[in-house]
């Protein structure tokens, strides 16, 4: 069964550094998402992407964040200048109809 | 925006008994309600979902009920087994994003 994949599984970075989190959605899916989950808390929506543009974003998704689909398979989340509070698990998800399928996540730790 | 409340935050049940988790939502335009199971350190996995034109849906030991008038929906797990132990999240969606509840840590006591 096809699955969403994400790399890296873990990333440690210094505050102020840029990070790029990568996702490969399920191949025939058309809608892509990033969510984050701070340790012990609920999953929070960051951004949705359809037809090569952002369709919705949350207030968390400020100017430090950007998303891109650089080719036909990858979907990336960039954080330009990381802050301590960006430490979280970041999940990519994709869907074709209503069901969103989640990737295994990237655990980001900002020191 | 949408707000989803989930109760209880923790739930312990004896193996073989039933577990019920309840959620309420605020946006009457929400029309899709999935439930995800998340094991420690793993991705959320969809276990069942329901759309607003349906009142109840069942899949083996798992069922979900939806009351649109009251804006609440519930997850029912019958004949619980140790492998049901996990954190369960409800969510609500209108078009795009999922708004998640705060999660219920379910522990099945052997």
PDB file of C-alpha atoms in Angstrom:
ATOM      1  CA  UNK A   1       0.000   0.000   0.000  1.00  0.00           C
ATOM      2  CA  UNK A   2       1.479   3.406  -0.938  1.00  0.00           C
ATOM      3  CA  UNK A   3       2.530   5.644   1.940  1.00  0.00           C
ATOM      4  CA  UNK A   4       3.625   9.219   2.441  1.00  0.00           C
ATOM      5  CA  UNK A   5       7.352   9.361   3.188  1.00  0.00           C
ATOM      6  CA  UNK A   6       9.352  12.085   4.915  1.00  0.00           C
ATOM      7  CA  UNK A   7      13.025  12.904   5.327  1.00  0.00           C
ATOM      8  CA  UNK A   8      14.888  13.336   7.530  1.00  0.00           C
ATOM      9  CA  UNK A   9      13.322  11.470  10.421  1.00  0.00           C
ATOM     10  CA  UNK A  10      15.197  13.680  12.901  1.00  0.00           C
ATOM     11  CA  UNK A  11      16.835  17.087  12.495  1.00  0.00           C
ATOM     12  CA  UNK A  12      18.788  19.057  15.069  1.00  0.00           C
ATOM     13  CA  UNK A  13      19.599  22.661  14.247  1.00  0.00           C
ATOM     14  CA  UNK A  14      20.827  25.835  15.865  1.00  0.00           C
ATOM     15  CA  UNK A  15      18.434  28.712  16.441  1.00  0.00           C
ATOM     16  CA  UNK A  16      18.474  31.056  13.457  1.00  0.00           C
ATOM     17  CA  UNK A  17      19.440  28.383  10.956  1.00  0.00           C
ATOM     18  CA  UNK A  18      17.333  27.410   7.960  1.00  0.00           C
ATOM     19  CA  UNK A  19      15.857  23.934   7.701  1.00  0.00           C
ATOM     20  CA  UNK A  20      14.120  22.155   4.851  1.00  0.00           C
ATOM     21  CA  UNK A  21      11.832  19.254   5.585  1.00  0.00           C
ATOM     22  CA  UNK A  22      11.032  16.950   2.723  1.00  0.00           C
ATOM     23  CA  UNK A  23       7.977  14.895   1.887  1.00  0.00           C
ATOM     24  CA  UNK A  24       7.005  12.562  -0.918  1.00  0.00           C
ATOM     25  CA  UNK A  25       3.202  12.419  -1.048  1.00  0.00           C
ATOM     26  CA  UNK A  26       1.293   9.439  -2.414  1.00  0.00           C
ATOM     27  CA  UNK A  27       1.727   9.603  -6.167  1.00  0.00           C
ATOM     28  CA  UNK A  28      -1.835  10.236  -7.400  1.00  0.00           C
ATOM     29  CA  UNK A  29      -2.779  12.607  -4.584  1.00  0.00           C
ATOM     30  CA  UNK A  30      -3.536  16.214  -5.414  1.00  0.00           C
ATOM     31  CA  UNK A  31      -3.733  17.972  -2.052  1.00  0.00           C
ATOM     32  CA  UNK A  32      -0.787  18.343   0.272  1.00  0.00           C
ATOM     33  CA  UNK A  33      -0.511  19.513   3.865  1.00  0.00           C
ATOM     34  CA  UNK A  34       1.923  20.269   6.625  1.00  0.00           C
ATOM     35  CA  UNK A  35       0.971  19.885  10.264  1.00  0.00           C
ATOM     36  CA  UNK A  36       3.030  20.125  13.403  1.00  0.00           C
ATOM     37  CA  UNK A  37       2.728  18.501  16.809  1.00  0.00           C
ATOM     38  CA  UNK A  38       4.538  19.918  19.794  1.00  0.00           C
ATOM     39  CA  UNK A  39       5.469  17.151  22.218  1.00  0.00           C
ATOM     40  CA  UNK A  40       2.424  15.931  24.139  1.00  0.00           C
ATOM     41  CA  UNK A  41       0.020  18.254  22.351  1.00  0.00           C
ATOM     42  CA  UNK A  42      -2.478  17.980  19.527  1.00  0.00           C
ATOM     43  CA  UNK A  43      -1.718  18.061  15.836  1.00  0.00           C
ATOM     44  CA  UNK A  44      -1.973  21.602  14.423  1.00  0.00           C
ATOM     45  CA  UNK A  45      -2.579  22.615  10.823  1.00  0.00           C
ATOM     46  CA  UNK A  46       0.095  24.740   9.153  1.00  0.00           C
ATOM     47  CA  UNK A  47      -0.660  24.934   5.450  1.00  0.00           C
ATOM     48  CA  UNK A  48      -2.481  23.285   2.564  1.00  0.00           C
ATOM     49  CA  UNK A  49      -1.282  23.227  -1.043  1.00  0.00           C
ATOM     50  CA  UNK A  50      -3.169  22.470  -4.221  1.00  0.00           C
ATOM     51  CA  UNK A  51      -2.504  23.111  -7.879  1.00  0.00           C
ATOM     52  CA  UNK A  52       0.946  24.519  -7.114  1.00  0.00           C
ATOM     53  CA  UNK A  53      -0.209  27.159  -4.716  1.00  0.00           C
ATOM     54  CA  UNK A  54      -1.112  27.611  -1.073  1.00  0.00           C
ATOM     55  CA  UNK A  55      -4.851  27.172  -0.578  1.00  0.00           C
ATOM     56  CA  UNK A  56      -4.996  27.870   3.148  1.00  0.00           C
ATOM     57  CA  UNK A  57      -2.574  28.649   5.944  1.00  0.00           C
ATOM     58  CA  UNK A  58      -2.803  29.067   9.695  1.00  0.00           C
ATOM     59  CA  UNK A  59      -1.554  31.944  11.815  1.00  0.00           C
ATOM     60  CA  UNK A  60       1.408  29.753  12.767  1.00  0.00           C
ATOM     61  CA  UNK A  61       2.533  29.798   9.129  1.00  0.00           C
ATOM     62  CA  UNK A  62       4.173  33.220   9.154  1.00  0.00           C
ATOM     63  CA  UNK A  63       6.788  34.728   6.828  1.00  0.00           C
ATOM     64  CA  UNK A  64       9.448  32.396   8.205  1.00  0.00           C
ATOM     65  CA  UNK A  65       7.701  29.438   6.607  1.00  0.00           C
ATOM     66  CA  UNK A  66       7.398  28.529   2.944  1.00  0.00           C
ATOM     67  CA  UNK A  67       6.347  25.497   0.957  1.00  0.00           C
ATOM     68  CA  UNK A  68       7.329  24.313  -2.454  1.00  0.00           C
ATOM     69  CA  UNK A  69       6.705  21.477  -4.849  1.00  0.00           C
ATOM     70  CA  UNK A  70       9.990  21.629  -6.743  1.00  0.00           C
ATOM     71  CA  UNK A  71       9.262  18.644  -8.969  1.00  0.00           C
ATOM     72  CA  UNK A  72       6.527  16.108  -9.591  1.00  0.00           C
ATOM     73  CA  UNK A  73       7.134  14.128  -6.442  1.00  0.00           C
ATOM     74  CA  UNK A  74       8.579  16.211  -3.589  1.00  0.00           C
ATOM     75  CA  UNK A  75       6.804  18.659  -1.302  1.00  0.00           C
ATOM     76  CA  UNK A  76       9.004  20.726   1.022  1.00  0.00           C
ATOM     77  CA  UNK A  77       8.570  22.909   4.083  1.00  0.00           C
ATOM     78  CA  UNK A  78      11.250  25.513   4.688  1.00  0.00           C
ATOM     79  CA  UNK A  79      11.748  27.377   7.929  1.00  0.00           C
ATOM     80  CA  UNK A  80      14.020  30.322   7.181  1.00  0.00           C
ATOM     81  CA  UNK A  81      15.274  31.258  10.632  1.00  0.00           C
ATOM     82  CA  UNK A  82      14.364  28.672  13.231  1.00  0.00           C
ATOM     83  CA  UNK A  83      13.273  29.594  16.731  1.00  0.00           C
ATOM     84  CA  UNK A  84      13.306  27.462  19.872  1.00  0.00           C
ATOM     85  CA  UNK A  85       9.501  27.204  19.710  1.00  0.00           C
ATOM     86  CA  UNK A  86       9.700  25.600  16.258  1.00  0.00           C
ATOM     87  CA  UNK A  87      10.823  22.386  17.977  1.00  0.00           C
ATOM     88  CA  UNK A  88       8.104  19.880  17.170  1.00  0.00           C
ATOM     89  CA  UNK A  89       7.202  16.871  15.071  1.00  0.00           C
ATOM     90  CA  UNK A  90       6.288  17.981  11.555  1.00  0.00           C
ATOM     91  CA  UNK A  91       3.901  15.790   9.608  1.00  0.00           C
ATOM     92  CA  UNK A  92       3.243  15.932   5.901  1.00  0.00           C
ATOM     93  CA  UNK A  93      -0.097  14.623   4.638  1.00  0.00           C
ATOM     94  CA  UNK A  94      -1.689  14.108   1.254  1.00  0.00           C
ATOM     95  CA  UNK A  95      -5.154  13.298  -0.012  1.00  0.00           C
ATOM     96  CA  UNK A  96      -7.049  12.693  -3.208  1.00  0.00           C
ATOM     97  CA  UNK A  97     -10.640  12.813  -1.926  1.00  0.00           C
ATOM     98  CA  UNK A  98     -11.367  13.419   1.760  1.00  0.00           C
ATOM     99  CA  UNK A  99      -9.014  11.124   3.645  1.00  0.00           C
ATOM    100  CA  UNK A 100      -5.668  12.610   4.605  1.00  0.00           C
ATOM    101  CA  UNK A 101      -2.786  10.173   4.914  1.00  0.00           C
ATOM    102  CA  UNK A 102       0.059  11.186   7.157  1.00  0.00           C
ATOM    103  CA  UNK A 103       3.759  10.642   6.754  1.00  0.00           C
ATOM    104  CA  UNK A 104       5.938   9.319   9.601  1.00  0.00           C
ATOM    105  CA  UNK A 105       7.030  12.817  10.589  1.00  0.00           C
ATOM    106  CA  UNK A 106      10.277  14.731  11.052  1.00  0.00           C
ATOM    107  CA  UNK A 107      11.254  15.479  14.613  1.00  0.00           C
ATOM    108  CA  UNK A 108      12.842  18.936  14.620  1.00  0.00           C
ATOM    109  CA  UNK A 109      14.866  20.085  17.595  1.00  0.00           C
ATOM    110  CA  UNK A 110      16.046  23.699  17.678  1.00  0.00           C
ATOM    111  CA  UNK A 111      18.860  24.412  20.139  1.00  0.00           C
TER     112      UNK A 111
ATOM    113  CA  UNK B   1     -12.468  29.183  12.989  1.00  0.00           C
ATOM    114  CA  UNK B   2     -13.297  25.636  13.945  1.00  0.00           C
ATOM    115  CA  UNK B   3     -12.729  24.499  17.524  1.00  0.00           C
ATOM    116  CA  UNK B   4     -12.813  20.831  18.500  1.00  0.00           C
ATOM    117  CA  UNK B   5     -13.099  19.712  22.108  1.00  0.00           C
ATOM    118  CA  UNK B   6     -12.335  16.116  23.076  1.00  0.00           C
ATOM    119  CA  UNK B   7     -13.071  14.167  26.271  1.00  0.00           C
ATOM    120  CA  UNK B   8     -11.784  12.442  28.245  1.00  0.00           C
ATOM    121  CA  UNK B   9      -8.073  13.237  28.048  1.00  0.00           C
ATOM    122  CA  UNK B  10      -7.219   9.840  29.524  1.00  0.00           C
ATOM    123  CA  UNK B  11      -9.233   6.650  29.662  1.00  0.00           C
ATOM    124  CA  UNK B  12      -8.402   3.282  31.172  1.00  0.00           C
ATOM    125  CA  UNK B  13     -10.604   0.273  30.507  1.00  0.00           C
ATOM    126  CA  UNK B  14     -10.352  -3.424  31.260  1.00  0.00           C
ATOM    127  CA  UNK B  15      -9.540  -5.619  28.304  1.00  0.00           C
ATOM    128  CA  UNK B  16     -12.775  -6.758  26.711  1.00  0.00           C
ATOM    129  CA  UNK B  17     -14.776  -3.760  27.894  1.00  0.00           C
ATOM    130  CA  UNK B  18     -15.924  -0.890  25.673  1.00  0.00           C
ATOM    131  CA  UNK B  19     -14.363   2.554  25.356  1.00  0.00           C
ATOM    132  CA  UNK B  20     -16.148   5.736  24.312  1.00  0.00           C
ATOM    133  CA  UNK B  21     -14.471   9.004  23.347  1.00  0.00           C
ATOM    134  CA  UNK B  22     -16.498  12.137  22.665  1.00  0.00           C
ATOM    135  CA  UNK B  23     -15.855  15.258  20.620  1.00  0.00           C
ATOM    136  CA  UNK B  24     -17.728  18.465  19.980  1.00  0.00           C
ATOM    137  CA  UNK B  25     -17.133  20.932  17.187  1.00  0.00           C
ATOM    138  CA  UNK B  26     -18.107  24.545  16.700  1.00  0.00           C
ATOM    139  CA  UNK B  27     -18.387  25.117  12.939  1.00  0.00           C
ATOM    140  CA  UNK B  28     -21.752  23.902  11.659  1.00  0.00           C
ATOM    141  CA  UNK B  29     -20.304  23.895   8.127  1.00  0.00           C
ATOM    142  CA  UNK B  30     -17.863  21.090   9.004  1.00  0.00           C
ATOM    143  CA  UNK B  31     -18.836  18.023   7.045  1.00  0.00           C
ATOM    144  CA  UNK B  32     -16.121  15.424   7.524  1.00  0.00           C
ATOM    145  CA  UNK B  33     -15.066  13.842  10.820  1.00  0.00           C
ATOM    146  CA  UNK B  34     -12.147  11.398  10.904  1.00  0.00           C
ATOM    147  CA  UNK B  35     -10.649   9.599  13.875  1.00  0.00           C
ATOM    148  CA  UNK B  36      -6.926   8.948  14.031  1.00  0.00           C
ATOM    149  CA  UNK B  37      -4.966   6.558  16.228  1.00  0.00           C
ATOM    150  CA  UNK B  38      -1.432   7.554  17.128  1.00  0.00           C
ATOM    151  CA  UNK B  39       0.999   5.194  18.785  1.00  0.00           C
ATOM    152  CA  UNK B  40       4.004   6.631  20.586  1.00  0.00           C
ATOM    153  CA  UNK B  41       6.384   8.295  18.142  1.00  0.00           C
ATOM    154  CA  UNK B  42       4.387   7.201  15.115  1.00  0.00           C
ATOM    155  CA  UNK B  43       2.239   8.900  12.503  1.00  0.00           C
ATOM    156  CA  UNK B  44      -1.508   9.452  13.033  1.00  0.00           C
ATOM    157  CA  UNK B  45      -3.366   6.630  11.278  1.00  0.00           C
ATOM    158  CA  UNK B  46      -6.958   6.913  10.147  1.00  0.00           C
ATOM    159  CA  UNK B  47      -9.151   4.301  11.804  1.00  0.00           C
ATOM    160  CA  UNK B  48     -12.611   5.455  10.790  1.00  0.00           C
ATOM    161  CA  UNK B  49     -14.341   8.520   9.384  1.00  0.00           C
ATOM    162  CA  UNK B  50     -17.870   9.793   8.930  1.00  0.00           C
ATOM    163  CA  UNK B  51     -19.437  12.370   6.691  1.00  0.00           C
ATOM    164  CA  UNK B  52     -22.154  14.791   7.717  1.00  0.00           C
ATOM    165  CA  UNK B  53     -24.852  13.045   5.703  1.00  0.00           C
ATOM    166  CA  UNK B  54     -24.472   9.884   7.793  1.00  0.00           C
ATOM    167  CA  UNK B  55     -25.419   9.376  11.441  1.00  0.00           C
ATOM    168  CA  UNK B  56     -23.456   6.243  12.234  1.00  0.00           C
ATOM    169  CA  UNK B  57     -20.745   4.091  10.717  1.00  0.00           C
ATOM    170  CA  UNK B  58     -19.298   0.820  11.911  1.00  0.00           C
ATOM    171  CA  UNK B  59     -16.165  -1.129  11.027  1.00  0.00           C
ATOM    172  CA  UNK B  60     -15.790  -4.348  13.009  1.00  0.00           C
ATOM    173  CA  UNK B  61     -15.106  -3.310  16.635  1.00  0.00           C
ATOM    174  CA  UNK B  62     -15.053   0.401  15.884  1.00  0.00           C
ATOM    175  CA  UNK B  63     -18.055   2.663  15.385  1.00  0.00           C
ATOM    176  CA  UNK B  64     -18.571   6.384  15.090  1.00  0.00           C
ATOM    177  CA  UNK B  65     -21.784   8.317  15.662  1.00  0.00           C
ATOM    178  CA  UNK B  66     -22.516  11.884  14.600  1.00  0.00           C
ATOM    179  CA  UNK B  67     -25.162  14.252  15.918  1.00  0.00           C
ATOM    180  CA  UNK B  68     -25.167  17.263  13.597  1.00  0.00           C
ATOM    181  CA  UNK B  69     -27.776  19.154  15.564  1.00  0.00           C
ATOM    182  CA  UNK B  70     -25.762  18.971  18.769  1.00  0.00           C
ATOM    183  CA  UNK B  71     -22.455  19.200  16.882  1.00  0.00           C
ATOM    184  CA  UNK B  72     -20.905  16.207  18.532  1.00  0.00           C
ATOM    185  CA  UNK B  73     -19.493  12.890  17.436  1.00  0.00           C
ATOM    186  CA  UNK B  74     -18.212   9.874  19.318  1.00  0.00           C
ATOM    187  CA  UNK B  75     -15.883   6.930  18.846  1.00  0.00           C
ATOM    188  CA  UNK B  76     -16.911   3.573  20.265  1.00  0.00           C
ATOM    189  CA  UNK B  77     -14.488   0.680  20.563  1.00  0.00           C
ATOM    190  CA  UNK B  78     -15.970  -2.627  21.701  1.00  0.00           C
ATOM    191  CA  UNK B  79     -14.185  -5.743  22.994  1.00  0.00           C
ATOM    192  CA  UNK B  80     -11.035  -3.744  23.610  1.00  0.00           C
ATOM    193  CA  UNK B  81      -7.650  -5.418  23.198  1.00  0.00           C
ATOM    194  CA  UNK B  82      -4.165  -4.435  24.461  1.00  0.00           C
ATOM    195  CA  UNK B  83      -3.204  -3.258  20.964  1.00  0.00           C
ATOM    196  CA  UNK B  84      -5.950  -0.634  21.171  1.00  0.00           C
ATOM    197  CA  UNK B  85      -3.772   1.259  23.659  1.00  0.00           C
ATOM    198  CA  UNK B  86      -2.763   4.535  21.961  1.00  0.00           C
ATOM    199  CA  UNK B  87      -3.699   8.203  21.721  1.00  0.00           C
ATOM    200  CA  UNK B  88      -6.859   8.816  19.728  1.00  0.00           C
ATOM    201  CA  UNK B  89      -7.571  12.127  18.013  1.00  0.00           C
ATOM    202  CA  UNK B  90     -10.859  13.283  16.576  1.00  0.00           C
ATOM    203  CA  UNK B  91     -10.866  15.922  13.858  1.00  0.00           C
ATOM    204  CA  UNK B  92     -13.314  18.051  11.923  1.00  0.00           C
ATOM    205  CA  UNK B  93     -13.006  19.467   8.437  1.00  0.00           C
ATOM    206  CA  UNK B  94     -15.012  21.735   6.190  1.00  0.00           C
ATOM    207  CA  UNK B  95     -12.967  21.740   3.012  1.00  0.00           C
ATOM    208  CA  UNK B  96      -9.253  21.646   3.500  1.00  0.00           C
ATOM    209  CA  UNK B  97      -7.595  21.566   6.846  1.00  0.00           C
ATOM    210  CA  UNK B  98      -8.250  19.153   9.666  1.00  0.00           C
ATOM    211  CA  UNK B  99      -8.820  20.708  13.076  1.00  0.00           C
ATOM    212  CA  UNK B 100      -7.856  18.176  15.699  1.00  0.00           C
ATOM    213  CA  UNK B 101      -9.089  17.588  19.200  1.00  0.00           C
ATOM    214  CA  UNK B 102      -6.648  17.465  22.092  1.00  0.00           C
ATOM    215  CA  UNK B 103      -6.437  13.676  22.111  1.00  0.00           C
ATOM    216  CA  UNK B 104      -7.421  10.841  24.434  1.00  0.00           C
ATOM    217  CA  UNK B 105      -4.810   8.502  25.843  1.00  0.00           C
ATOM    218  CA  UNK B 106      -6.505   5.110  25.961  1.00  0.00           C
ATOM    219  CA  UNK B 107      -4.951   2.409  28.110  1.00  0.00           C
ATOM    220  CA  UNK B 108      -6.277  -1.135  27.995  1.00  0.00           C
ATOM    221  CA  UNK B 109      -5.669  -2.999  31.247  1.00  0.00           C
ATOM    222  CA  UNK B 110      -5.008  -6.728  30.670  1.00  0.00           C
TER     223      UNK B 110
END
